[in-house]
Short mmCIF file of C-alpha atoms in Angstrom, two decimals:
data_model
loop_
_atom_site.label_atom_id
_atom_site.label_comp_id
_atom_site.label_asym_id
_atom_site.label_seq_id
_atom_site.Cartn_x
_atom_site.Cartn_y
_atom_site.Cartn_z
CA UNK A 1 -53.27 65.94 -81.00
CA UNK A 2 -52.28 67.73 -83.85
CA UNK A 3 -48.10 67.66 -84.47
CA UNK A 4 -45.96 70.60 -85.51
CA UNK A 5 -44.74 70.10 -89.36
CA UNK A 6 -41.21 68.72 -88.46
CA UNK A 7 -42.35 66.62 -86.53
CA UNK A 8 -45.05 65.19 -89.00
CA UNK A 9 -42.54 65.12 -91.78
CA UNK A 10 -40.37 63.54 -89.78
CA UNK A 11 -43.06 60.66 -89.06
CA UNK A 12 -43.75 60.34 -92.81
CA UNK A 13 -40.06 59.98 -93.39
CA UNK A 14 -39.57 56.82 -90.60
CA UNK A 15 -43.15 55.16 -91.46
CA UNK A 16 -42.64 54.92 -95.26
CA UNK A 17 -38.44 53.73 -94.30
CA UNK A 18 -40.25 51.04 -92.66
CA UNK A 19 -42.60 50.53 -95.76
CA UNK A 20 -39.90 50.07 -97.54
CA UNK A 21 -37.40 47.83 -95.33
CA UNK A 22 -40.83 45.52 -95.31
CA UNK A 23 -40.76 45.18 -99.15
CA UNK A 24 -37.11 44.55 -99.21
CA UNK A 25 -37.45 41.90 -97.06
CA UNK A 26 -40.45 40.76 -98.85
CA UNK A 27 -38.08 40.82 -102.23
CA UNK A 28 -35.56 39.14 -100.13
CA UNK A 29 -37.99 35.74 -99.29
CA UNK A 30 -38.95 36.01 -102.76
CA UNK A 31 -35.36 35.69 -104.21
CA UNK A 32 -34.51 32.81 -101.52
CA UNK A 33 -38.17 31.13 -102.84
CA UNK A 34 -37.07 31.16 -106.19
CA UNK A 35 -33.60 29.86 -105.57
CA UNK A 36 -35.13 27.04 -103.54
CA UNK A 37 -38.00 26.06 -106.51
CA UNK A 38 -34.26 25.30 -108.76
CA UNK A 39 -33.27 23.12 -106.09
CA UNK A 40 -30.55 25.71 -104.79
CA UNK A 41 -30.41 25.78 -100.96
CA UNK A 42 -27.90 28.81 -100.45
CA UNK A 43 -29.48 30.12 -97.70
CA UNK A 44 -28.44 26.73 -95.34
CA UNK A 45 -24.93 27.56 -96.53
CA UNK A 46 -24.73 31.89 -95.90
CA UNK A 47 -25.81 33.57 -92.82
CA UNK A 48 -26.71 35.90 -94.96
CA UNK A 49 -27.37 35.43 -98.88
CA UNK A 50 -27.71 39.18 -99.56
CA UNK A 51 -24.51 39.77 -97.52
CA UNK A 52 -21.36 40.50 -99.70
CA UNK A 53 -20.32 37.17 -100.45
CA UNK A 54 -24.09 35.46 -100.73
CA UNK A 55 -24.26 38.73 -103.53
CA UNK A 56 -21.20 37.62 -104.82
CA UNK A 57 -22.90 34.18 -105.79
CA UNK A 58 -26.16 35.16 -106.80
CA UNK A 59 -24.92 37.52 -109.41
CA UNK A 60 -22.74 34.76 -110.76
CA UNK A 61 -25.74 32.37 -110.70
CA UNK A 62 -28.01 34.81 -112.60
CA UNK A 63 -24.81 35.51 -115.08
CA UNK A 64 -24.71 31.87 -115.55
CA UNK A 65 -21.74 31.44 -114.36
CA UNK A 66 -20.37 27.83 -113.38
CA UNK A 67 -20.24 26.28 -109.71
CA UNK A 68 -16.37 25.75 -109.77
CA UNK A 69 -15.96 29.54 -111.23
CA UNK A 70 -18.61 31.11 -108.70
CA UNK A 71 -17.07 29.62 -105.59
CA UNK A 72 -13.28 29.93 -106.33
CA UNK A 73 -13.73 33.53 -107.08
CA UNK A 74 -15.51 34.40 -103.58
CA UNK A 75 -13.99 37.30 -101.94
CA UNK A 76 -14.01 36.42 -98.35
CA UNK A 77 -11.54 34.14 -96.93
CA UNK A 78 -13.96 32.74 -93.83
CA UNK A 79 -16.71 31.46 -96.47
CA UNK A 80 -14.23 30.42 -99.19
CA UNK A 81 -13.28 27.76 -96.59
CA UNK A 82 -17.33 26.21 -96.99
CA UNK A 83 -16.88 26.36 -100.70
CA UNK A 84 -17.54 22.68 -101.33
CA UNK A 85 -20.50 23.02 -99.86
CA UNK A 86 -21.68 25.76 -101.14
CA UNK A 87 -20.48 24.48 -104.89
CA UNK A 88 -23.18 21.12 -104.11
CA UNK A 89 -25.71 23.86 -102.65
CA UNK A 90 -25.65 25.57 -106.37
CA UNK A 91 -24.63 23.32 -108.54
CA UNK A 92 -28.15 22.75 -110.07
CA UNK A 93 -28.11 26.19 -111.65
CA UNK A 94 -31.36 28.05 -112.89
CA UNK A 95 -34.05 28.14 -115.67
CA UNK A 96 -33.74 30.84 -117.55
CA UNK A 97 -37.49 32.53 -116.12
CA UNK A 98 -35.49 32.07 -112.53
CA UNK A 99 -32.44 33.89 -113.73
CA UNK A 100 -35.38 36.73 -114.93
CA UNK A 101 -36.94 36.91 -111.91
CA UNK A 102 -33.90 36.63 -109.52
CA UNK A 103 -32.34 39.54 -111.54
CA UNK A 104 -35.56 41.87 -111.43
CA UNK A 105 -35.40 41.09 -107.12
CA UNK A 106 -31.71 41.99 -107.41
CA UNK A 107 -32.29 45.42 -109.20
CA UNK A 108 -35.14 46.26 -106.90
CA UNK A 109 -33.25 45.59 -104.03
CA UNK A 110 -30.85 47.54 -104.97
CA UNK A 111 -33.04 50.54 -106.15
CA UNK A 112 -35.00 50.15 -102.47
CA UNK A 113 -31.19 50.63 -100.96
CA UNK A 114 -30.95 53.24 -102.78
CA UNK A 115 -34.48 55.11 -101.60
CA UNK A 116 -32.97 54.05 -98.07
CA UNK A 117 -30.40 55.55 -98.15
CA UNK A 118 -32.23 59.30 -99.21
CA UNK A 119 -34.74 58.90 -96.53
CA UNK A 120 -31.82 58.29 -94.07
CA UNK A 121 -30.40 61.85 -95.29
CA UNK A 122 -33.89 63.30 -95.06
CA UNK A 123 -34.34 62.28 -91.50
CA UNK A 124 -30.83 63.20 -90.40
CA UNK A 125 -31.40 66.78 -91.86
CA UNK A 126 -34.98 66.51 -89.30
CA UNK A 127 -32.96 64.96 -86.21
CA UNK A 128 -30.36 67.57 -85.86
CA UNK A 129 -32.43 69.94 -83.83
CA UNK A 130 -33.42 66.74 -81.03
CA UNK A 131 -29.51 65.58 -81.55
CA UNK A 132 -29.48 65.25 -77.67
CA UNK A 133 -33.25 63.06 -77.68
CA UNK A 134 -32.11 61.00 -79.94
CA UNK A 135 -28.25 60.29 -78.21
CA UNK A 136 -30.57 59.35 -75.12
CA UNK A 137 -32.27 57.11 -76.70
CA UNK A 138 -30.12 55.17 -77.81
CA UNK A 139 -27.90 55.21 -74.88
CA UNK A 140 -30.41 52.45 -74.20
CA UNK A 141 -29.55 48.83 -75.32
CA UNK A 142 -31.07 47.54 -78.16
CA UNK A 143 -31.87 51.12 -79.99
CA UNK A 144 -30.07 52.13 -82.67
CA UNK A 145 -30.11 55.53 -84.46
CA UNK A 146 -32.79 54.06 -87.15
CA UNK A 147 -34.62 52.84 -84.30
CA UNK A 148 -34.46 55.92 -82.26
CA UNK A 149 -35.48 58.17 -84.91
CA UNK A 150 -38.57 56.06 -85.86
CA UNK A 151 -39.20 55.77 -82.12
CA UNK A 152 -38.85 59.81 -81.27
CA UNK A 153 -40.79 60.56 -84.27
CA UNK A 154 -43.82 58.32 -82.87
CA UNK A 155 -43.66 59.66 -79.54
CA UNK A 156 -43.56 63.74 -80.61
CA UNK A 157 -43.27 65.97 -77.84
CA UNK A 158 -42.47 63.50 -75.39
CA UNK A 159 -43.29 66.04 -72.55
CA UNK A 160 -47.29 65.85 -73.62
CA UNK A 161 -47.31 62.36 -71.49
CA UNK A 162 -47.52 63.27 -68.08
CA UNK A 163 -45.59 59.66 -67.32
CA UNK A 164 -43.90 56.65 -68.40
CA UNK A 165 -46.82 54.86 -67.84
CA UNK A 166 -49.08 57.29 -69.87
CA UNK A 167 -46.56 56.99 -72.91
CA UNK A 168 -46.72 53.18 -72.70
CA UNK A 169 -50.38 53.38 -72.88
CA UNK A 170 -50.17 55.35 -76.11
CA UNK A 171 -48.33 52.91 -77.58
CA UNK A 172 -50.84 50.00 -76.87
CA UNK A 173 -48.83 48.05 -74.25
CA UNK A 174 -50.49 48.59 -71.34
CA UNK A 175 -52.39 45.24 -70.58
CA UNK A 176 -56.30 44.79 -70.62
CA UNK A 177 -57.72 44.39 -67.16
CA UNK A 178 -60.65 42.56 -66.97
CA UNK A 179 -63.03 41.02 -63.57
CA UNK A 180 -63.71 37.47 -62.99
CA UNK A 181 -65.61 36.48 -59.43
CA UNK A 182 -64.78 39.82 -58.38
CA UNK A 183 -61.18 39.42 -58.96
CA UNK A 184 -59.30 42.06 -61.35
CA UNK A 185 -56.70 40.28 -64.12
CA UNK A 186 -54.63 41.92 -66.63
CA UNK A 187 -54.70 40.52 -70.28
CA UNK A 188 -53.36 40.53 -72.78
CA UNK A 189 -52.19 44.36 -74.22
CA UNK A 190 -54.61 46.59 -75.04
CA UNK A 191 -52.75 47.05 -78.74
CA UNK A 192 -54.54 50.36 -79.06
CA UNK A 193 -52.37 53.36 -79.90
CA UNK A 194 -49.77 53.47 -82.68
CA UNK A 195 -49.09 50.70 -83.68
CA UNK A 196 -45.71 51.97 -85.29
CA UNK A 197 -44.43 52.86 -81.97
CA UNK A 198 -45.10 49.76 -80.81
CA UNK A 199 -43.37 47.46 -83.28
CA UNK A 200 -40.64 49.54 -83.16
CA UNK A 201 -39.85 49.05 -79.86
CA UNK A 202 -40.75 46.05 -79.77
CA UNK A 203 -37.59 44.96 -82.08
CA UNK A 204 -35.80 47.04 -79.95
CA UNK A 205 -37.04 44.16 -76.85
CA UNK A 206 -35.94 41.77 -79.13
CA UNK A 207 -32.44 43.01 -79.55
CA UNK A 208 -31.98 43.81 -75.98
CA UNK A 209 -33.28 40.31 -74.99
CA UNK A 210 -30.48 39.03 -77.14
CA UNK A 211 -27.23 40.94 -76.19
CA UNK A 212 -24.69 39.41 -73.44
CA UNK A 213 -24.70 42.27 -71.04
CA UNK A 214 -26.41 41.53 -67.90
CA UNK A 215 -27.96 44.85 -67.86
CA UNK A 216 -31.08 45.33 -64.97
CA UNK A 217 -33.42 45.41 -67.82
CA UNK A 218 -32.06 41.94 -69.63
CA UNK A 219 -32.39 40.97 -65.98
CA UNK A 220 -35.99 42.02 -65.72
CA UNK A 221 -36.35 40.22 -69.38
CA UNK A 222 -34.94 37.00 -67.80
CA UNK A 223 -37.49 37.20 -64.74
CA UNK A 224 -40.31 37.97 -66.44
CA UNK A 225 -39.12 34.47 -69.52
CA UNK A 226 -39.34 32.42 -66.42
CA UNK A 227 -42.63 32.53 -65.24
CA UNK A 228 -44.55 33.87 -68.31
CA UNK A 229 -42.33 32.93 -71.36
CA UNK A 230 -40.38 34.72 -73.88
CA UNK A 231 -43.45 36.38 -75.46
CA UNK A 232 -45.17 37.69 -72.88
CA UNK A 233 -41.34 39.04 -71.85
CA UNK A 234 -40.73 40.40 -74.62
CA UNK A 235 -43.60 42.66 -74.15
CA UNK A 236 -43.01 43.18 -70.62
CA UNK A 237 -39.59 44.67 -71.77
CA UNK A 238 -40.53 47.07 -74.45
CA UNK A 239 -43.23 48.62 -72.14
CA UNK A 240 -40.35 49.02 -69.44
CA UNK A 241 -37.70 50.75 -72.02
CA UNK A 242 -40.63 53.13 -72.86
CA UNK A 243 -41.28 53.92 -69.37
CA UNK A 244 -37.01 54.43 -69.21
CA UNK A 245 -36.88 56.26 -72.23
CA UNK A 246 -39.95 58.98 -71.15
CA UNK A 247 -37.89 59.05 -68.12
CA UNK A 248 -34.22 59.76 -69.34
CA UNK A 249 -35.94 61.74 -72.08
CA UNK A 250 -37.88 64.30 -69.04
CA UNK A 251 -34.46 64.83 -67.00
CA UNK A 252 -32.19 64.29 -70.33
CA UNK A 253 -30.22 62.38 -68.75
CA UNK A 254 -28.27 59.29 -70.59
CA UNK A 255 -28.92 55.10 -69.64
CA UNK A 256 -26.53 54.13 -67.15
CA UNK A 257 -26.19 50.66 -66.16
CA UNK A 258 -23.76 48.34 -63.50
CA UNK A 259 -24.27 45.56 -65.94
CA UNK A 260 -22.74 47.75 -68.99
CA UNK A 261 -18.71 46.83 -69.34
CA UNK A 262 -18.32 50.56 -70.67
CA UNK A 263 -21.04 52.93 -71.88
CA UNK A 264 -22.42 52.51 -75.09
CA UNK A 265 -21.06 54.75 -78.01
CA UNK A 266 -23.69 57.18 -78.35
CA UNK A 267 -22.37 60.27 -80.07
CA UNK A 268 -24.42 61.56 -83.17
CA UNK A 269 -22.66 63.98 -84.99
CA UNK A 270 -24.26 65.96 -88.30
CA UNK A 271 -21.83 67.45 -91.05
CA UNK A 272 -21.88 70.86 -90.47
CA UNK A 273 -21.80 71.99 -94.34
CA UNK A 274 -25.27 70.18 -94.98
CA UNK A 275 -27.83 69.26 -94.03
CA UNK A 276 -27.05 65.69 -94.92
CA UNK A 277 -25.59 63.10 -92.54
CA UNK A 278 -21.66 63.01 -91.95
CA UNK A 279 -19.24 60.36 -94.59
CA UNK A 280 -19.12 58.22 -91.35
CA UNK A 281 -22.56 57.79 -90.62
CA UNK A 282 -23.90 57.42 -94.63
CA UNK A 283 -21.12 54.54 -95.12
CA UNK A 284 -22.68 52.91 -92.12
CA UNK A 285 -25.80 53.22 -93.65
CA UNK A 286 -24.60 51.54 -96.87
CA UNK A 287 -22.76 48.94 -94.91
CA UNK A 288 -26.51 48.06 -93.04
CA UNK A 289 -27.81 48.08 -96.50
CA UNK A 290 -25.09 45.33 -97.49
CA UNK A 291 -22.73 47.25 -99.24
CA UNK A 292 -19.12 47.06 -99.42
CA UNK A 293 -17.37 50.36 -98.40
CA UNK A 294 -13.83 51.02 -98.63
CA UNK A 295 -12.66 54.47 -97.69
CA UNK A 296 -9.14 55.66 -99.79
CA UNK A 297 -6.39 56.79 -97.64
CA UNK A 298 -7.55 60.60 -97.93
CA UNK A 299 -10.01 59.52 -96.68
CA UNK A 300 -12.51 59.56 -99.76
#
């Protein structure tokens, strides 16, 4: 099945995002690696050492700053409060190749945040035209607009599957049926189809598994956990949001769910003088990328 060239492009825009997410995070275990060969256990100290603070103390560490100096200077109030511990977590310092290679991770990083934040505009500019697809998808718990774009652009026309169930297939998560004593099973999932589609949604499973809202398909997650474990639901639940999402994508129609306190925010909206994303949505991006934004009071 050959794609029309949006759509392609717009597939080459979410797979080489991902590429790139994948070799932040790489640079990220790298960074926490080195910190940990200089005795330096930040990362038991910050939920998140890349987060504004946990950037706030790794640039004073590779400025060789002191302990006492590093800590009294950190900007948020919540962490300031574990700043003894933090101080002992640090207090070693680093070699001077550490403070090298720390740096180079930093300025990579920051150059990959960068990238991400182009390829977000590029693949706004694509999404406008299927604004409706993707506020559908991700009327569904545990998509987000990332998400929903890499999803969409995996799936193409989603009207060429003729179900749900044909859709799931596609993306490998259909399970392998093999006889024994002339009894049929199902195995384990077939895995063949794109494989993109089906890590994305995947992580979508796994943030739906995790939210609060007793939604019918965290129920059906929950079910599934208790007989056949979290794996195996996990799995189970991504193949039923794709089977959803063909669904609500056919009669465009939005999620709606008992279990849902109040709908989930799902309006997209594009600036209308570009083609780029609006101010709201690139500072959210920025903010994902763990940036601190700050908008002035006219708003700039």
């Amino acid at each position: 099945m050959i794609l029309p060239k949006e759509d392609r492009e717009l597939r080459a825009l979410t797979r080489a995002r991902k590429g790139y997410v994948d070799f932040r995070s790489k640079l990220k275990a790298r960074t926490i690696q080195e910190l940990e060969a200089c005795t330096i256990k930040l990362a038991s100290e910050l939920s998140d050492v890349f987060g504004k603070s946990g950037r706030h103390v790794l640039q004073g560490l590779v400025d060789g700053r002191s302990a006492d100096v590093i800590v009294e200077s950190i900007p948020s109030k919540k962490v300031k409060k574990n700043k003894e511990k933090i101080k002992q977590a640090i207090i070693a310092g680093l070699s001077p190749i550490s403070i090298f290679l720390i740096k180079s991770h930093i300025q990579m990083i920051d150059e990959v945040d960068k990238k991400l934040v182009q390829l977000d505009a590029q693949i706004s500019r694509l999404l406008k035209a299927r604004k409706r697809d993707v506020e559908i998808a991700m009327s569904i718990p545990g998509i987000g607009f990332v998400s929903a774009a890499a999803i969409l652009s995996e799936i193409g026309d989603y009207r060429n599957f003729a179900s749900g169930k044909k859709l799931a297939a596609f993306s490998g998560l259909d399970p392998s049926v093999y006889e024994s004593a002339g009894k049929r099973y199902n195995g384990k999932i077939t895995k063949m189809g794109s494989k993109y589609l089906r890590r994305m949604i995947i992580e979508c499973a796994h943030a739906l598994s995790r939210t609060k809202a007793k939604t019918q398909l965290k129920r059906f997650f929950l079910r599934i956990m208790a007989r056949r474990g979290k794996n195996i639901a996990t799995v189970a639940l991504a193949r039923k949001m794709l089977v959803v999402l063909h669904h609500l994508l056919i009669n465009q129609e939005m999620y709606k769910d008992d279990g849902l306190a109040k709908p989930k925010n799902v309006k997209v909206s594009f600036s209308e003088e570009s083609n780029y994303p609006s101010l709201d949505e690139m500072i959210e991006v920025l903010v994902g990328a763990g940036y601190f934004v700050k908008k002035d009071s006219q708003g700039g």
